[in-house]
PDB file of C-alpha atoms in Angstrom:
ATOM      1  CA  MET V  13      22.894   4.083 -22.557  1.00  0.00           C
ATOM      2  CA  ASP V  14      19.752   3.116 -23.745  1.00  0.00           C
ATOM      3  CA  LYS V  15      18.749   6.939 -23.791  1.00  0.00           C
ATOM      4  CA  LEU V  16      14.885   6.191 -22.999  1.00  0.00           C
ATOM      5  CA  THR V  17      15.323   4.277 -20.295  1.00  0.00           C
ATOM      6  CA  ALA V  18      17.384   6.924 -18.573  1.00  0.00           C
ATOM      7  CA  MET V  19      14.631   9.500 -19.597  1.00  0.00           C
ATOM      8  CA  GLN V  20      12.234   7.444 -17.752  1.00  0.00           C
ATOM      9  CA  VAL V  21      13.752   6.522 -14.822  1.00  0.00           C
ATOM     10  CA  PHE V  22      14.656  10.272 -14.777  1.00  0.00           C
ATOM     11  CA  SER V  23      10.965  11.641 -14.784  1.00  0.00           C
ATOM     12  CA  CYS V  24      10.234   8.762 -12.789  1.00  0.00           C
ATOM     13  CA  VAL V  25      12.284  10.841 -10.241  1.00  0.00           C
ATOM     14  CA  ALA V  26      11.587  14.042 -11.533  1.00  0.00           C
ATOM     15  CA  GLU V  27       8.149  14.047  -9.768  1.00  0.00           C
ATOM     16  CA  GLN V  28       8.744  10.977  -6.768  1.00  0.00           C
ATOM     17  CA  GLY V  29      11.086  13.134  -5.831  1.00  0.00           C
ATOM     18  CA  ASN V  30      13.515  10.164  -4.311  1.00  0.00           C
ATOM     19  CA  TYR V  31      15.823   8.122  -6.212  1.00  0.00           C
ATOM     20  CA  ALA V  32      13.559   4.649  -4.201  1.00  0.00           C
ATOM     21  CA  ALA V  33      10.128   5.118  -5.338  1.00  0.00           C
ATOM     22  CA  ALA V  34      12.187   5.007  -9.576  1.00  0.00           C
ATOM     23  CA  ALA V  35      14.295   1.911  -8.005  1.00  0.00           C
ATOM     24  CA  HIS V  36      10.457   0.623  -6.971  1.00  0.00           C
ATOM     25  CA  GLN V  37       8.387   1.363  -9.859  1.00  0.00           C
ATOM     26  CA  PHE V  38      11.281   0.383 -12.584  1.00  0.00           C
ATOM     27  CA  ASN V  39      11.972  -3.208 -10.742  1.00  0.00           C
ATOM     28  CA  ILE V  40      16.038  -2.201 -10.175  1.00  0.00           C
ATOM     29  CA  SER V  41      18.046  -0.892  -7.647  1.00  0.00           C
ATOM     30  CA  ARG V  42      18.576   2.745  -6.561  1.00  0.00           C
ATOM     31  CA  THR V  43      22.625   2.781  -7.484  1.00  0.00           C
ATOM     32  CA  MET V  44      20.728   1.867 -11.102  1.00  0.00           C
ATOM     33  CA  VAL V  45      18.126   4.554 -10.889  1.00  0.00           C
ATOM     34  CA  GLY V  46      21.799   7.152 -10.013  1.00  0.00           C
ATOM     35  CA  LYS V  47      24.074   5.773 -12.979  1.00  0.00           C
ATOM     36  CA  HIS V  48      20.853   5.827 -15.005  1.00  0.00           C
ATOM     37  CA  ILE V  49      20.890   9.595 -14.270  1.00  0.00           C
ATOM     38  CA  ASN V  50      24.621   9.608 -13.778  1.00  0.00           C
ATOM     39  CA  GLN V  51      24.743   8.846 -17.983  1.00  0.00           C
ATOM     40  CA  LEU V  52      22.156  11.336 -18.934  1.00  0.00           C
ATOM     41  CA  GLU V  53      23.879  14.427 -17.170  1.00  0.00           C
ATOM     42  CA  GLY V  54      26.999  13.190 -18.776  1.00  0.00           C
ATOM     43  CA  TYR V  55      25.794  13.399 -21.835  1.00  0.00           C
ATOM     44  CA  LEU V  56      23.816  16.375 -22.142  1.00  0.00           C
ATOM     45  CA  GLY V  57      26.825  18.274 -19.646  1.00  0.00           C
ATOM     46  CA  VAL V  58      24.673  19.430 -16.648  1.00  0.00           C
ATOM     47  CA  LYS V  59      23.459  19.156 -13.607  1.00  0.00           C
ATOM     48  CA  LEU V  60      20.054  17.803 -13.515  1.00  0.00           C
ATOM     49  CA  ILE V  61      19.529  16.568  -9.730  1.00  0.00           C
ATOM     50  CA  ASN V  62      21.549  18.839  -6.569  1.00  0.00           C
ATOM     51  CA  ARG V  63      21.438  15.901  -4.223  1.00  0.00           C
ATOM     52  CA  THR V  64      21.667  15.617  -0.347  1.00  0.00           C
ATOM     53  CA  THR V  65      21.863  12.530   1.513  1.00  0.00           C
ATOM     54  CA  ARG V  66      18.250  12.946   3.054  1.00  0.00           C
ATOM     55  CA  GLN V  67      16.623  14.057  -0.697  1.00  0.00           C
ATOM     56  CA  GLN V  68      17.530  14.968  -4.455  1.00  0.00           C
ATOM     57  CA  ALA V  69      15.861  18.486  -6.300  1.00  0.00           C
ATOM     58  CA  LEU V  70      15.459  19.323  -9.702  1.00  0.00           C
ATOM     59  CA  SER V  71      17.751  21.863 -10.861  1.00  0.00           C
ATOM     60  CA  GLU V  72      16.458  24.752 -13.103  1.00  0.00           C
ATOM     61  CA  SER V  73      18.308  22.473 -16.228  1.00  0.00           C
ATOM     62  CA  GLY V  74      16.386  19.461 -14.239  1.00  0.00           C
ATOM     63  CA  GLN V  75      13.714  21.148 -14.626  1.00  0.00           C
ATOM     64  CA  LEU V  76      13.625  22.347 -17.903  1.00  0.00           C
ATOM     65  CA  TYR V  77      15.084  18.339 -19.421  1.00  0.00           C
ATOM     66  CA  TYR V  78      11.920  17.372 -17.257  1.00  0.00           C
ATOM     67  CA  GLN V  79       9.438  19.475 -19.200  1.00  0.00           C
ATOM     68  CA  GLU V  80      11.059  18.546 -22.556  1.00  0.00           C
ATOM     69  CA  CYS V  81      11.178  14.847 -21.434  1.00  0.00           C
ATOM     70  CA  LYS V  82       7.608  14.941 -20.727  1.00  0.00           C
ATOM     71  CA  THR V  83       6.011  16.146 -24.342  1.00  0.00           C
ATOM     72  CA  ILE V  84       8.496  13.609 -25.866  1.00  0.00           C
ATOM     73  CA  LEU V  85       7.816  10.238 -23.605  1.00  0.00           C
ATOM     74  CA  SER V  86       3.851  11.115 -23.693  1.00  0.00           C
ATOM     75  CA  ALA V  87       4.469  11.256 -27.998  1.00  0.00           C
ATOM     76  CA  ILE V  88       5.217   8.145 -27.952  1.00  0.00           C
ATOM     77  CA  THR V  89       2.612   7.033 -25.914  1.00  0.00           C
ATOM     78  CA  ALA V  90       0.526   8.181 -27.820  1.00  0.00           C
ATOM     79  CA  ALA V  91       2.240   7.415 -31.268  1.00  0.00           C
ATOM     80  CA  GLU V  92       2.049   3.052 -29.743  1.00  0.00           C
ATOM     81  CA  ASN V  93      -1.280   3.974 -28.917  1.00  0.00           C
ATOM     82  CA  THR V  94      -2.892   5.656 -32.462  1.00  0.00           C
ATOM     83  CA  LEU V  95      -0.717   2.139 -33.363  1.00  0.00           C
ATOM     84  CA  GLN V  96      -2.628  -0.599 -31.618  1.00  0.00           C
ATOM     85  CA  SER V  97      -5.791   1.252 -32.570  1.00  0.00           C
ATOM     86  CA  MET V  98      -4.759   0.865 -35.829  1.00  0.00           C
ATOM     87  CA  THR V  99      -4.042  -2.590 -35.707  1.00  0.00           C
ATOM     88  CA  GLY V 100      -5.687  -3.945 -33.384  1.00  0.00           C
ATOM     89  CA  THR V 101      -3.024  -5.506 -31.520  1.00  0.00           C
ATOM     90  CA  ILE V 102      -3.409  -5.677 -27.953  1.00  0.00           C
ATOM     91  CA  SER V 103       0.247  -5.392 -26.438  1.00  0.00           C
ATOM     92  CA  GLY V 104       3.032  -4.442 -24.246  1.00  0.00           C
ATOM     93  CA  SER V 105       2.406  -3.739 -19.837  1.00  0.00           C
ATOM     94  CA  ILE V 106       0.157  -2.580 -18.216  1.00  0.00           C
ATOM     95  CA  LYS V 107      -0.008  -1.723 -13.979  1.00  0.00           C
ATOM     96  CA  ILE V 108      -3.066  -3.151 -11.605  1.00  0.00           C
ATOM     97  CA  ASN V 109      -3.065  -1.520  -8.065  1.00  0.00           C
ATOM     98  CA  ALA V 110      -5.780  -3.751  -5.608  1.00  0.00           C
ATOM     99  CA  PRO V 111      -6.544  -4.672  -2.301  1.00  0.00           C
ATOM    100  CA  VAL V 112      -5.170  -7.636  -1.242  1.00  0.00           C
ATOM    101  CA  SER V 113      -8.388  -9.509  -0.430  1.00  0.00           C
ATOM    102  CA  PHE V 114      -9.921  -8.629  -3.930  1.00  0.00           C
ATOM    103  CA  GLY V 115      -6.992  -9.314  -6.209  1.00  0.00           C
ATOM    104  CA  ASN V 116      -5.803 -12.596  -4.630  1.00  0.00           C
ATOM    105  CA  THR V 117      -9.439 -14.006  -5.277  1.00  0.00           C
ATOM    106  CA  LEU V 118     -11.234 -12.654  -7.624  1.00  0.00           C
ATOM    107  CA  LEU V 119      -8.652 -10.695  -9.879  1.00  0.00           C
ATOM    108  CA  ALA V 120      -5.943 -12.492 -10.294  1.00  0.00           C
ATOM    109  CA  PRO V 121      -7.822 -14.978 -11.591  1.00  0.00           C
ATOM    110  CA  ILE V 122      -9.154 -13.193 -14.408  1.00  0.00           C
ATOM    111  CA  VAL V 123      -5.847 -10.956 -15.530  1.00  0.00           C
ATOM    112  CA  ASN V 124      -4.647 -15.222 -16.028  1.00  0.00           C
ATOM    113  CA  ARG V 125      -7.637 -14.887 -18.681  1.00  0.00           C
ATOM    114  CA  PHE V 126      -6.708 -11.859 -19.807  1.00  0.00           C
ATOM    115  CA  LEU V 127      -3.124 -12.799 -20.943  1.00  0.00           C
ATOM    116  CA  LEU V 128      -4.236 -16.523 -22.200  1.00  0.00           C
ATOM    117  CA  LYS V 129      -5.890 -14.475 -24.218  1.00  0.00           C
ATOM    118  CA  TYR V 130      -4.046 -12.513 -25.363  1.00  0.00           C
ATOM    119  CA  PRO V 131      -0.056 -13.072 -25.374  1.00  0.00           C
ATOM    120  CA  LEU V 132       1.121  -9.904 -25.926  1.00  0.00           C
ATOM    121  CA  ALA V 133       0.523  -8.733 -23.330  1.00  0.00           C
ATOM    122  CA  ASP V 134       1.541  -8.011 -19.713  1.00  0.00           C
ATOM    123  CA  VAL V 135      -0.057  -7.087 -16.424  1.00  0.00           C
ATOM    124  CA  ASP V 136       2.239  -5.568 -13.549  1.00  0.00           C
ATOM    125  CA  LEU V 137      -0.542  -6.898 -11.107  1.00  0.00           C
ATOM    126  CA  ARG V 138       0.858  -4.907  -6.903  1.00  0.00           C
ATOM    127  CA  LEU V 139      -2.036  -5.370  -4.342  1.00  0.00           C
ATOM    128  CA  ASP V 140      -1.362  -3.128  -1.626  1.00  0.00           C
ATOM    129  CA  ASN V 141      -3.941  -2.387   0.991  1.00  0.00           C
ATOM    130  CA  THR V 142      -1.845   1.030   0.454  1.00  0.00           C
ATOM    131  CA  LEU V 143      -3.784   3.651  -1.216  1.00  0.00           C
ATOM    132  CA  VAL V 144      -1.183   4.672  -3.474  1.00  0.00           C
ATOM    133  CA  ASP V 145      -1.357   7.971  -4.849  1.00  0.00           C
ATOM    134  CA  PRO V 146      -2.014   7.171  -8.988  1.00  0.00           C
ATOM    135  CA  MET V 147      -0.873  11.363  -9.797  1.00  0.00           C
ATOM    136  CA  LEU V 148       2.119  10.478  -8.830  1.00  0.00           C
ATOM    137  CA  ASP V 149       2.172   6.132  -9.685  1.00  0.00           C
ATOM    138  CA  SER V 150       2.649   5.349 -12.945  1.00  0.00           C
ATOM    139  CA  VAL V 151      -0.646   2.518 -12.284  1.00  0.00           C
ATOM    140  CA  ASP V 152      -2.881   2.305 -15.330  1.00  0.00           C
ATOM    141  CA  ILE V 153      -5.373   0.836 -13.346  1.00  0.00           C
ATOM    142  CA  LEU V 154      -7.035   1.308  -9.258  1.00  0.00           C
ATOM    143  CA  VAL V 155      -9.209  -1.188  -8.284  1.00  0.00           C
ATOM    144  CA  ARG V 156     -10.195   0.970  -4.465  1.00  0.00           C
ATOM    145  CA  ILE V 157     -13.308  -0.557  -2.302  1.00  0.00           C
ATOM    146  CA  GLY V 158     -15.629   2.074  -0.752  1.00  0.00           C
ATOM    147  CA  ALA V 159     -16.703   5.155  -1.456  1.00  0.00           C
ATOM    148  CA  LEU V 160     -15.195   7.650  -3.816  1.00  0.00           C
ATOM    149  CA  GLU V 161     -13.542  11.552  -3.012  1.00  0.00           C
ATOM    150  CA  ASP V 162     -14.293  13.783  -5.527  1.00  0.00           C
ATOM    151  CA  SER V 163     -10.789  14.006  -7.653  1.00  0.00           C
ATOM    152  CA  ALA V 164      -9.741  14.079 -11.554  1.00  0.00           C
ATOM    153  CA  LEU V 165     -10.368  10.314 -11.357  1.00  0.00           C
ATOM    154  CA  ILE V 166     -12.738   8.206 -13.824  1.00  0.00           C
ATOM    155  CA  GLY V 167     -14.367   5.767 -12.078  1.00  0.00           C
ATOM    156  CA  ARG V 168     -16.535   2.572 -13.283  1.00  0.00           C
ATOM    157  CA  HIS V 169     -18.362   0.391 -11.193  1.00  0.00           C
ATOM    158  CA  ILE V 170     -17.569  -3.348 -11.077  1.00  0.00           C
ATOM    159  CA  MET V 171     -19.668  -5.102  -8.310  1.00  0.00           C
ATOM    160  CA  ASP V 172     -20.640  -4.545  -4.761  1.00  0.00           C
ATOM    161  CA  TYR V 173     -18.541  -5.959  -1.500  1.00  0.00           C
ATOM    162  CA  HIS V 174     -20.745  -7.791   1.143  1.00  0.00           C
ATOM    163  CA  MET V 175     -19.016  -8.304   3.535  1.00  0.00           C
ATOM    164  CA  GLN V 176     -19.584 -10.990   7.244  1.00  0.00           C
ATOM    165  CA  PHE V 177     -19.467 -11.912  10.380  1.00  0.00           C
ATOM    166  CA  CYS V 178     -18.269 -15.841  10.691  1.00  0.00           C
ATOM    167  CA  ALA V 179     -16.884 -18.022  12.858  1.00  0.00           C
ATOM    168  CA  SER V 180     -15.968 -21.865  13.950  1.00  0.00           C
ATOM    169  CA  PRO V 181     -18.509 -24.505  14.931  1.00  0.00           C
ATOM    170  CA  GLN V 182     -16.104 -25.297  17.475  1.00  0.00           C
ATOM    171  CA  TYR V 183     -15.410 -21.021  18.660  1.00  0.00           C
ATOM    172  CA  LEU V 184     -19.222 -21.226  18.713  1.00  0.00           C
ATOM    173  CA  ALA V 185     -19.759 -23.719  20.565  1.00  0.00           C
ATOM    174  CA  HIS V 186     -17.321 -22.875  23.758  1.00  0.00           C
ATOM    175  CA  ASN V 187     -17.980 -19.871  23.243  1.00  0.00           C
ATOM    176  CA  PRO V 188     -21.008 -17.129  24.637  1.00  0.00           C
ATOM    177  CA  GLU V 189     -23.486 -17.208  22.485  1.00  0.00           C
ATOM    178  CA  ILE V 190     -24.057 -14.090  20.447  1.00  0.00           C
ATOM    179  CA  ILE V 191     -27.505 -12.382  19.739  1.00  0.00           C
ATOM    180  CA  SER V 192     -26.427  -8.693  18.645  1.00  0.00           C
ATOM    181  CA  ASN V 193     -23.764  -7.409  17.686  1.00  0.00           C
ATOM    182  CA  THR V 194     -23.530  -5.983  21.334  1.00  0.00           C
ATOM    183  CA  ASP V 195     -22.208  -9.368  22.440  1.00  0.00           C
ATOM    184  CA  LEU V 196     -19.120  -9.327  19.824  1.00  0.00           C
ATOM    185  CA  SER V 197     -17.910  -7.173  23.696  1.00  0.00           C
ATOM    186  CA  ASP V 198     -17.713 -10.602  25.268  1.00  0.00           C
ATOM    187  CA  HIS V 199     -15.681 -12.185  22.763  1.00  0.00           C
ATOM    188  CA  HIS V 200     -12.151 -12.429  20.584  1.00  0.00           C
ATOM    189  CA  CYS V 201     -12.259 -10.709  17.441  1.00  0.00           C
ATOM    190  CA  LEU V 202      -9.811 -10.626  14.613  1.00  0.00           C
ATOM    191  CA  GLY V 203      -9.009  -7.075  13.405  1.00  0.00           C
ATOM    192  CA  PHE V 204      -8.177  -6.206   8.978  1.00  0.00           C
ATOM    193  CA  SER V 205      -5.708  -3.704   8.800  1.00  0.00           C
ATOM    194  CA  TYR V 206      -5.544  -1.600   5.899  1.00  0.00           C
ATOM    195  CA  SER V 207      -4.642   1.771   4.884  1.00  0.00           C
ATOM    196  CA  SER V 208      -5.100   4.469   8.107  1.00  0.00           C
ATOM    197  CA  ASN V 209      -8.301   5.828   6.533  1.00  0.00           C
ATOM    198  CA  GLY V 210      -9.418   2.954   4.154  1.00  0.00           C
ATOM    199  CA  SER V 211     -12.982   1.627   3.994  1.00  0.00           C
ATOM    200  CA  LEU V 212     -12.299  -1.369   5.588  1.00  0.00           C
ATOM    201  CA  SER V 213     -10.860  -0.587   8.751  1.00  0.00           C
ATOM    202  CA  VAL V 214     -13.460   1.936   8.708  1.00  0.00           C
ATOM    203  CA  ALA V 215     -15.851  -0.614   8.138  1.00  0.00           C
ATOM    204  CA  HIS V 216     -13.910  -3.229  11.242  1.00  0.00           C
ATOM    205  CA  GLN V 217     -13.468  -0.158  13.455  1.00  0.00           C
ATOM    206  CA  GLN V 218     -17.406   0.494  13.011  1.00  0.00           C
ATOM    207  CA  VAL V 219     -18.262  -3.017  14.462  1.00  0.00           C
ATOM    208  CA  PHE V 220     -15.934  -3.596  16.252  1.00  0.00           C
ATOM    209  CA  GLY V 221     -14.535  -0.228  17.853  1.00  0.00           C
ATOM    210  CA  LYS V 222     -11.204   0.485  19.586  1.00  0.00           C
ATOM    211  CA  ARG V 223     -10.024  -3.030  20.926  1.00  0.00           C
ATOM    212  CA  GLN V 224      -6.927  -5.739  21.164  1.00  0.00           C
ATOM    213  CA  TYR V 225      -8.020  -7.776  18.945  1.00  0.00           C
ATOM    214  CA  ARG V 226      -5.920 -11.641  19.166  1.00  0.00           C
ATOM    215  CA  LEU V 227      -4.477 -11.118  15.586  1.00  0.00           C
ATOM    216  CA  SER V 228      -4.547  -8.162  13.147  1.00  0.00           C
ATOM    217  CA  SER V 229      -3.807  -8.992   9.669  1.00  0.00           C
ATOM    218  CA  ASN V 230      -3.846  -7.064   6.414  1.00  0.00           C
ATOM    219  CA  SER V 231      -4.723  -9.858   4.299  1.00  0.00           C
ATOM    220  CA  GLY V 232      -8.426 -12.301   4.672  1.00  0.00           C
ATOM    221  CA  VAL V 233      -7.047 -15.070   4.186  1.00  0.00           C
ATOM    222  CA  VAL V 234      -4.795 -14.871   7.001  1.00  0.00           C
ATOM    223  CA  LEU V 235      -7.592 -13.671   8.738  1.00  0.00           C
ATOM    224  CA  THR V 236     -10.125 -16.286   7.536  1.00  0.00           C
ATOM    225  CA  GLN V 237      -7.541 -19.243   8.061  1.00  0.00           C
ATOM    226  CA  ALA V 238      -7.329 -17.959  11.981  1.00  0.00           C
ATOM    227  CA  ALA V 239     -10.918 -18.031  12.458  1.00  0.00           C
ATOM    228  CA  ILE V 240     -11.371 -21.899  10.742  1.00  0.00           C
ATOM    229  CA  ASP V 241      -8.508 -22.618  13.202  1.00  0.00           C
ATOM    230  CA  GLY V 242     -10.667 -21.487  15.625  1.00  0.00           C
ATOM    231  CA  LEU V 243      -9.348 -18.026  17.053  1.00  0.00           C
ATOM    232  CA  GLY V 244     -12.417 -15.428  17.372  1.00  0.00           C
ATOM    233  CA  VAL V 245     -15.334 -14.283  15.212  1.00  0.00           C
ATOM    234  CA  VAL V 246     -13.615 -12.408  12.448  1.00  0.00           C
ATOM    235  CA  LEU V 247     -15.393  -9.842   9.565  1.00  0.00           C
ATOM    236  CA  GLN V 248     -14.771 -10.467   6.226  1.00  0.00           C
ATOM    237  CA  PRO V 249     -15.638 -10.031   2.035  1.00  0.00           C
ATOM    238  CA  SER V 250     -18.010 -12.729   1.212  1.00  0.00           C
ATOM    239  CA  ILE V 251     -16.251 -14.301  -1.516  1.00  0.00           C
ATOM    240  CA  VAL V 252     -12.669 -14.742   0.499  1.00  0.00           C
ATOM    241  CA  VAL V 253     -15.363 -16.465   3.659  1.00  0.00           C
ATOM    242  CA  LYS V 254     -17.708 -18.354   1.222  1.00  0.00           C
ATOM    243  CA  GLU V 255     -15.751 -22.361   0.205  1.00  0.00           C
ATOM    244  CA  ALA V 256     -15.065 -22.361   3.649  1.00  0.00           C
ATOM    245  CA  ILE V 257     -18.712 -21.577   5.036  1.00  0.00           C
ATOM    246  CA  ASP V 258     -19.919 -23.908   2.387  1.00  0.00           C
ATOM    247  CA  THR V 259     -17.558 -26.983   3.564  1.00  0.00           C
ATOM    248  CA  GLY V 260     -18.960 -26.032   7.023  1.00  0.00           C
ATOM    249  CA  LEU V 261     -15.496 -25.049   7.865  1.00  0.00           C
ATOM    250  CA  LEU V 262     -16.982 -21.835   9.049  1.00  0.00           C
ATOM    251  CA  VAL V 263     -20.604 -20.317  10.078  1.00  0.00           C
ATOM    252  CA  ASN V 264     -21.939 -17.523   9.386  1.00  0.00           C
ATOM    253  CA  ILE V 265     -23.169 -15.443  12.429  1.00  0.00           C
ATOM    254  CA  ALA V 266     -26.967 -14.477  10.763  1.00  0.00           C
ATOM    255  CA  SER V 267     -27.455 -13.006  13.757  1.00  0.00           C
ATOM    256  CA  LEU V 268     -24.986  -9.750  14.116  1.00  0.00           C
ATOM    257  CA  THR V 269     -25.434  -6.595  11.578  1.00  0.00           C
ATOM    258  CA  PRO V 270     -22.502  -6.698   9.033  1.00  0.00           C
ATOM    259  CA  PRO V 271     -21.824  -3.100   7.352  1.00  0.00           C
ATOM    260  CA  GLU V 272     -23.008  -1.720   4.776  1.00  0.00           C
ATOM    261  CA  ALA V 273     -22.022  -3.324   1.362  1.00  0.00           C
ATOM    262  CA  MET V 274     -19.378  -1.368  -0.341  1.00  0.00           C
ATOM    263  CA  PRO V 275     -18.753  -0.184  -4.101  1.00  0.00           C
ATOM    264  CA  ILE V 276     -16.172  -1.505  -5.848  1.00  0.00           C
ATOM    265  CA  HIS V 277     -14.519   0.730  -8.531  1.00  0.00           C
ATOM    266  CA  LEU V 278     -12.284   0.474 -11.790  1.00  0.00           C
ATOM    267  CA  LEU V 279     -10.127   4.044 -11.578  1.00  0.00           C
ATOM    268  CA  TYR V 280      -8.279   5.820 -14.355  1.00  0.00           C
ATOM    269  CA  LYS V 281      -6.907   8.680 -15.319  1.00  0.00           C
ATOM    270  CA  ASP V 282      -7.628   9.615 -18.646  1.00  0.00           C
ATOM    271  CA  LYS V 283     -10.694   8.510 -20.815  1.00  0.00           C
ATOM    272  CA  ASN V 284      -8.572   8.529 -24.095  1.00  0.00           C
ATOM    273  CA  LEU V 285      -7.143   4.959 -22.620  1.00  0.00           C
ATOM    274  CA  PRO V 286      -4.602   2.703 -24.833  1.00  0.00           C
ATOM    275  CA  LEU V 287      -6.090  -0.683 -26.316  1.00  0.00           C
ATOM    276  CA  LYS V 288      -4.248  -2.292 -24.046  1.00  0.00           C
ATOM    277  CA  THR V 289      -6.180  -0.933 -20.896  1.00  0.00           C
ATOM    278  CA  ARG V 290      -9.413  -0.152 -22.151  1.00  0.00           C
ATOM    279  CA  THR V 291      -9.226  -3.641 -23.397  1.00  0.00           C
ATOM    280  CA  LEU V 292      -8.325  -5.033 -19.421  1.00  0.00           C
ATOM    281  CA  ILE V 293     -11.197  -2.701 -18.102  1.00  0.00           C
ATOM    282  CA  ASP V 294     -13.935  -3.837 -20.507  1.00  0.00           C
ATOM    283  CA  PHE V 295     -12.511  -7.623 -19.847  1.00  0.00           C
ATOM    284  CA  ILE V 296     -12.153  -7.404 -15.977  1.00  0.00           C
ATOM    285  CA  VAL V 297     -15.589  -5.441 -16.146  1.00  0.00           C
ATOM    286  CA  ALA V 298     -17.648  -8.328 -17.742  1.00  0.00           C
ATOM    287  CA  ALA V 299     -16.410 -11.334 -15.958  1.00  0.00           C
ATOM    288  CA  LEU V 300     -17.554  -9.194 -12.220  1.00  0.00           C
ATOM    289  CA  THR V 301     -20.523  -7.891 -14.358  1.00  0.00           C
TER     290      THR V 301
END
């Protein structure tokens, strides 16, 4: 049995409260999560988790063992960080969570350049418009768009997210003239679906109101292509629609007033970052500022 891996899996189950989250985090099946837990319980001779068909709860022994696991795993991480700092070696895995459109358009090429520069580093780049809880997820760096709420996270501003209203020349030629935002009620609009309290969803609701969209998606690439195909008016970040505007596939509707630009931050949990994480953050900041 790989005891270290089993301890990591067990700690994740203890923090998340279910096998599914641990399976997702370690990219293994829920059956394999169960095997790690069973092997630990067999080795220790105690029940760590009381399992039912709906939930898993730590036993008294499991609660004590979880605290010890946290201490041991933190000590291992600290030792690795110290050695990396002494040698200046950038190695190990870094997990990033970012919104889909921003991740696809801007972040992914930067991560690729980072990996080319530091061949011993690995990056797990998760693109997801759901607002994950960094205190429950093992993510190292988060990208958040919009005003930050009060939290224990540390943030670095990297850029502002500017948005534009666009439509294809064909759509604009065959539909009523758009003079102001109130005219959008007479037009087909393409809606962006983010998390329910996400800044981008709020921005769309403010300008489009509650309405039935011809198409809604959590991908700016999908919505941009729909606008190019003439399905309606789209509101998307400038970084997503820039190429289509430059090539004439889309037209910026200058008569419409977009939402105010929103700040983009890199967020992380601790000032005492591992060298690998701090280096990637500095790399991203340098590329975007």
